[in-house]
Amino acid sequence: MTTDQDIETVPTTPVLTSVLTRGDQAETCADPSAVMTLLADSAQTDGAFTSYRSTFEPGTAGAPAHFHTRGWELFFVLGGSLQVMLGEEVTLLSPGDFLAVPPNTPHAFRPAPDSATGADVLCVFTPGMDRFDYLRLLGRVTRGEEPASRLAETSERFDNHYVDSPAWRALLEASA
């Protein structure tokens, strides 16, 4: 005879669905440094991750020094080369290189100054963040459609906190 104590209860988990973004159907947005191909946002992945591809033109400024408090930012270089500042150290990433930046770590990045091809980078945030709206806002700010003050006003929402980095500033000035 089977009793209620003999029956193992299987916990129920939410059913997750796969995310497929076709390259020719992906939304893109741009700022003066890069074109971002939006692949999967946090809402599509139940908060697990956000992913987009950034294609940086040669000689562009890239992202200024900043940090995130709630998630890791992951970079996988698909092509070209990416110059990255972590804290006060600068390193060069080449095709096939992977970098994981933990929360609260100041970082900045740009295509390497001597790169004729710029940089092509797959970016992932985990856990997922509301990055697509941030990237859209960044484009509007850089096109002059919204004031730059909007970036500071939304820093908590988008978990993007700009910081001054004398090391990164000196590097940019030296290559200007």
CSV table of C-alpha atoms in Angstrom, one decimal:
chain,number,residue,atom,x,y,z
A,1,MET,CA,0.0,0.0,0.0
A,2,THR,CA,1.3,3.5,-0.9
A,3,THR,CA,0.9,6.3,1.5
A,4,ASP,CA,1.2,10.0,1.0
A,5,GLN,CA,4.6,9.8,2.7
A,6,ASP,CA,5.9,7.4,0.0
A,7,ILE,CA,5.1,9.8,-2.9
A,8,GLU,CA,7.9,12.1,-3.8
A,9,THR,CA,6.8,15.6,-4.6
A,10,VAL,CA,8.5,17.1,-7.7
A,11,PRO,CA,8.8,20.8,-7.4
A,12,THR,CA,7.3,22.7,-10.3
A,13,THR,CA,9.4,25.1,-12.2
A,14,PRO,CA,8.3,27.8,-14.6
A,15,VAL,CA,8.4,26.8,-18.2
A,16,LEU,CA,11.1,28.9,-20.0
A,17,THR,CA,11.1,29.4,-23.7
A,18,SER,CA,14.1,29.6,-26.0
A,19,VAL,CA,15.1,32.9,-27.4
A,20,LEU,CA,15.9,33.1,-31.0
A,21,THR,CA,16.9,36.4,-32.6
A,22,ARG,CA,17.5,36.3,-36.4
A,23,GLY,CA,20.3,38.5,-37.4
A,24,ASP,CA,18.4,40.1,-40.3
A,25,GLN,CA,15.5,40.8,-38.0
A,26,ALA,CA,17.3,42.1,-34.9
A,27,GLU,CA,16.8,45.7,-33.9
A,28,THR,CA,19.9,47.9,-34.1
A,29,CYS,CA,20.7,51.2,-32.5
A,30,ALA,CA,23.7,53.4,-32.8
A,31,ASP,CA,25.8,56.1,-31.1
A,32,PRO,CA,28.9,57.7,-32.5
A,33,SER,CA,31.1,54.9,-31.3
A,34,ALA,CA,29.2,51.7,-32.2
A,35,VAL,CA,26.3,50.0,-33.8
A,36,MET,CA,24.5,47.7,-31.3
A,37,THR,CA,22.6,44.7,-32.5
A,38,LEU,CA,20.1,43.9,-29.8
A,39,LEU,CA,19.9,40.1,-29.3
A,40,ALA,CA,18.1,39.2,-26.0
A,41,ASP,CA,16.9,41.5,-23.3
A,42,SER,CA,16.3,40.6,-19.6
A,43,ALA,CA,12.5,40.4,-20.1
A,44,GLN,CA,13.0,37.7,-22.8
A,45,THR,CA,15.3,35.6,-20.5
A,46,ASP,CA,13.4,35.8,-17.3
A,47,GLY,CA,16.1,38.0,-15.9
A,48,ALA,CA,18.9,35.6,-16.6
A,49,PHE,CA,20.9,37.7,-19.0
A,50,THR,CA,20.9,40.5,-21.6
A,51,SER,CA,23.0,40.2,-24.8
A,52,TYR,CA,23.9,42.4,-27.7
A,53,ARG,CA,26.6,42.7,-30.3
A,54,SER,CA,28.6,46.0,-30.5
A,55,THR,CA,30.5,46.8,-33.7
A,56,PHE,CA,32.9,49.7,-33.1
A,57,GLU,CA,34.3,51.7,-35.9
A,58,PRO,CA,38.1,52.3,-36.0
A,59,GLY,CA,39.2,55.4,-34.0
A,60,THR,CA,36.0,55.9,-32.0
A,61,ALA,CA,35.8,56.7,-28.3
A,62,GLY,CA,34.0,53.6,-27.1
A,63,ALA,CA,32.5,53.6,-23.6
A,64,PRO,CA,33.8,56.0,-20.9
A,65,ALA,CA,34.8,54.7,-17.4
A,66,HIS,CA,31.8,53.3,-15.6
A,67,PHE,CA,30.7,50.4,-13.4
A,68,HIS,CA,27.7,48.3,-12.6
A,69,THR,CA,26.6,47.4,-9.1
A,70,ARG,CA,24.2,44.5,-9.8
A,71,GLY,CA,25.7,42.3,-12.6
A,72,TRP,CA,28.7,41.0,-14.4
A,73,GLU,CA,29.5,42.4,-17.9
A,74,LEU,CA,31.0,39.8,-20.2
A,75,PHE,CA,32.9,40.5,-23.4
A,76,PHE,CA,33.8,38.1,-26.2
A,77,VAL,CA,35.8,39.6,-29.1
A,78,LEU,CA,34.5,38.3,-32.4
A,79,GLY,CA,36.8,40.5,-34.6
A,80,GLY,CA,39.3,43.4,-34.5
A,81,SER,CA,40.7,44.3,-31.1
A,82,LEU,CA,39.3,46.0,-28.0
A,83,GLN,CA,41.3,48.1,-25.6
A,84,VAL,CA,39.9,47.7,-22.1
A,85,MET,CA,40.6,49.5,-18.8
A,86,LEU,CA,39.9,47.5,-15.6
A,87,GLY,CA,40.4,49.6,-12.5
A,88,GLU,CA,43.7,51.3,-13.5
A,89,GLU,CA,45.1,48.6,-15.8
A,90,VAL,CA,44.7,48.6,-19.5
A,91,THR,CA,44.7,45.5,-21.6
A,92,LEU,CA,44.1,44.5,-25.2
A,93,LEU,CA,41.6,41.9,-26.2
A,94,SER,CA,41.9,40.1,-29.6
A,95,PRO,CA,39.6,37.8,-31.5
A,96,GLY,CA,38.6,34.8,-29.3
A,97,ASP,CA,39.4,36.6,-26.1
A,98,PHE,CA,36.8,36.6,-23.3
A,99,LEU,CA,36.6,39.0,-20.4
A,100,ALA,CA,34.2,38.9,-17.4
A,101,VAL,CA,34.0,42.1,-15.4
A,102,PRO,CA,32.5,41.7,-11.9
A,103,PRO,CA,30.1,44.2,-10.3
A,104,ASN,CA,31.6,47.4,-8.9
A,105,THR,CA,34.7,47.3,-11.1
A,106,PRO,CA,35.4,50.5,-13.0
A,107,HIS,CA,36.0,49.7,-16.6
A,108,ALA,CA,36.0,51.4,-20.0
A,109,PHE,CA,36.6,50.2,-23.5
A,110,ARG,CA,37.2,51.2,-27.1
A,111,PRO,CA,38.5,49.8,-30.4
A,112,ALA,CA,42.3,49.6,-30.2
A,113,PRO,CA,43.7,52.8,-31.6
A,114,ASP,CA,45.9,50.9,-34.2
A,115,SER,CA,43.0,48.7,-35.3
A,116,ALA,CA,42.1,49.2,-38.9
A,117,THR,CA,38.9,47.1,-38.5
A,118,GLY,CA,37.6,48.5,-35.2
A,119,ALA,CA,36.2,45.9,-32.9
A,120,ASP,CA,33.3,43.4,-33.0
A,121,VAL,CA,32.2,42.3,-29.6
A,122,LEU,CA,29.5,40.1,-28.1
A,123,CYS,CA,28.3,41.7,-24.8
A,124,VAL,CA,26.4,39.9,-22.1
A,125,PHE,CA,25.1,41.1,-18.7
A,126,THR,CA,24.2,38.6,-16.1
A,127,PRO,CA,21.9,38.7,-14.3
A,128,GLY,CA,19.9,40.5,-17.1
A,129,MET,CA,19.5,44.2,-17.0
A,130,ASP,CA,17.3,46.7,-18.8
A,131,ARG,CA,20.1,47.5,-21.2
A,132,PHE,CA,18.2,47.8,-24.5
A,133,ASP,CA,16.3,50.9,-23.2
A,134,TYR,CA,19.7,52.3,-22.0
A,135,LEU,CA,21.3,51.8,-25.4
A,136,ARG,CA,18.3,53.4,-27.1
A,137,LEU,CA,18.6,56.4,-24.7
A,138,LEU,CA,22.4,56.6,-25.3
A,139,GLY,CA,21.7,56.9,-29.0
A,140,ARG,CA,19.1,59.7,-28.5
A,141,VAL,CA,21.5,61.6,-26.2
A,142,THR,CA,24.4,61.4,-28.6
A,143,ARG,CA,22.2,62.5,-31.5
A,144,GLY,CA,21.1,65.5,-29.4
A,145,GLU,CA,17.5,64.3,-29.1
A,146,GLU,CA,17.7,64.2,-25.3
A,147,PRO,CA,19.9,66.1,-22.9
A,148,ALA,CA,23.0,64.3,-21.5
A,149,SER,CA,21.6,64.8,-18.0
A,150,ARG,CA,19.1,62.0,-18.8
A,151,LEU,CA,22.0,59.5,-18.4
A,152,ALA,CA,22.7,60.6,-14.9
A,153,GLU,CA,19.0,60.7,-14.0
A,154,THR,CA,18.7,57.0,-15.1
A,155,SER,CA,21.9,55.6,-13.7
A,156,GLU,CA,20.1,53.6,-11.0
A,157,ARG,CA,17.5,52.2,-13.4
A,158,PHE,CA,20.1,51.1,-15.9
A,159,ASP,CA,22.8,50.3,-13.4
A,160,ASN,CA,25.3,52.4,-15.3
A,161,HIS,CA,27.4,54.6,-13.1
A,162,TYR,CA,30.0,56.9,-14.8
A,163,VAL,CA,33.2,57.6,-12.9
A,164,ASP,CA,36.3,59.7,-13.6
A,165,SER,CA,39.4,57.7,-14.4
A,166,PRO,CA,42.6,59.6,-14.7
A,167,ALA,CA,44.3,56.5,-16.3
A,168,TRP,CA,41.6,56.2,-19.0
A,169,ARG,CA,41.6,60.0,-19.6
A,170,ALA,CA,45.4,60.1,-19.9
A,171,LEU,CA,45.2,57.2,-22.4
A,172,LEU,CA,42.6,58.9,-24.5
A,173,GLU,CA,44.6,62.2,-24.5
A,174,ALA,CA,47.8,60.4,-25.4
A,175,SER,CA,46.3,58.8,-28.5
A,176,ALA,CA,44.4,62.0,-29.7
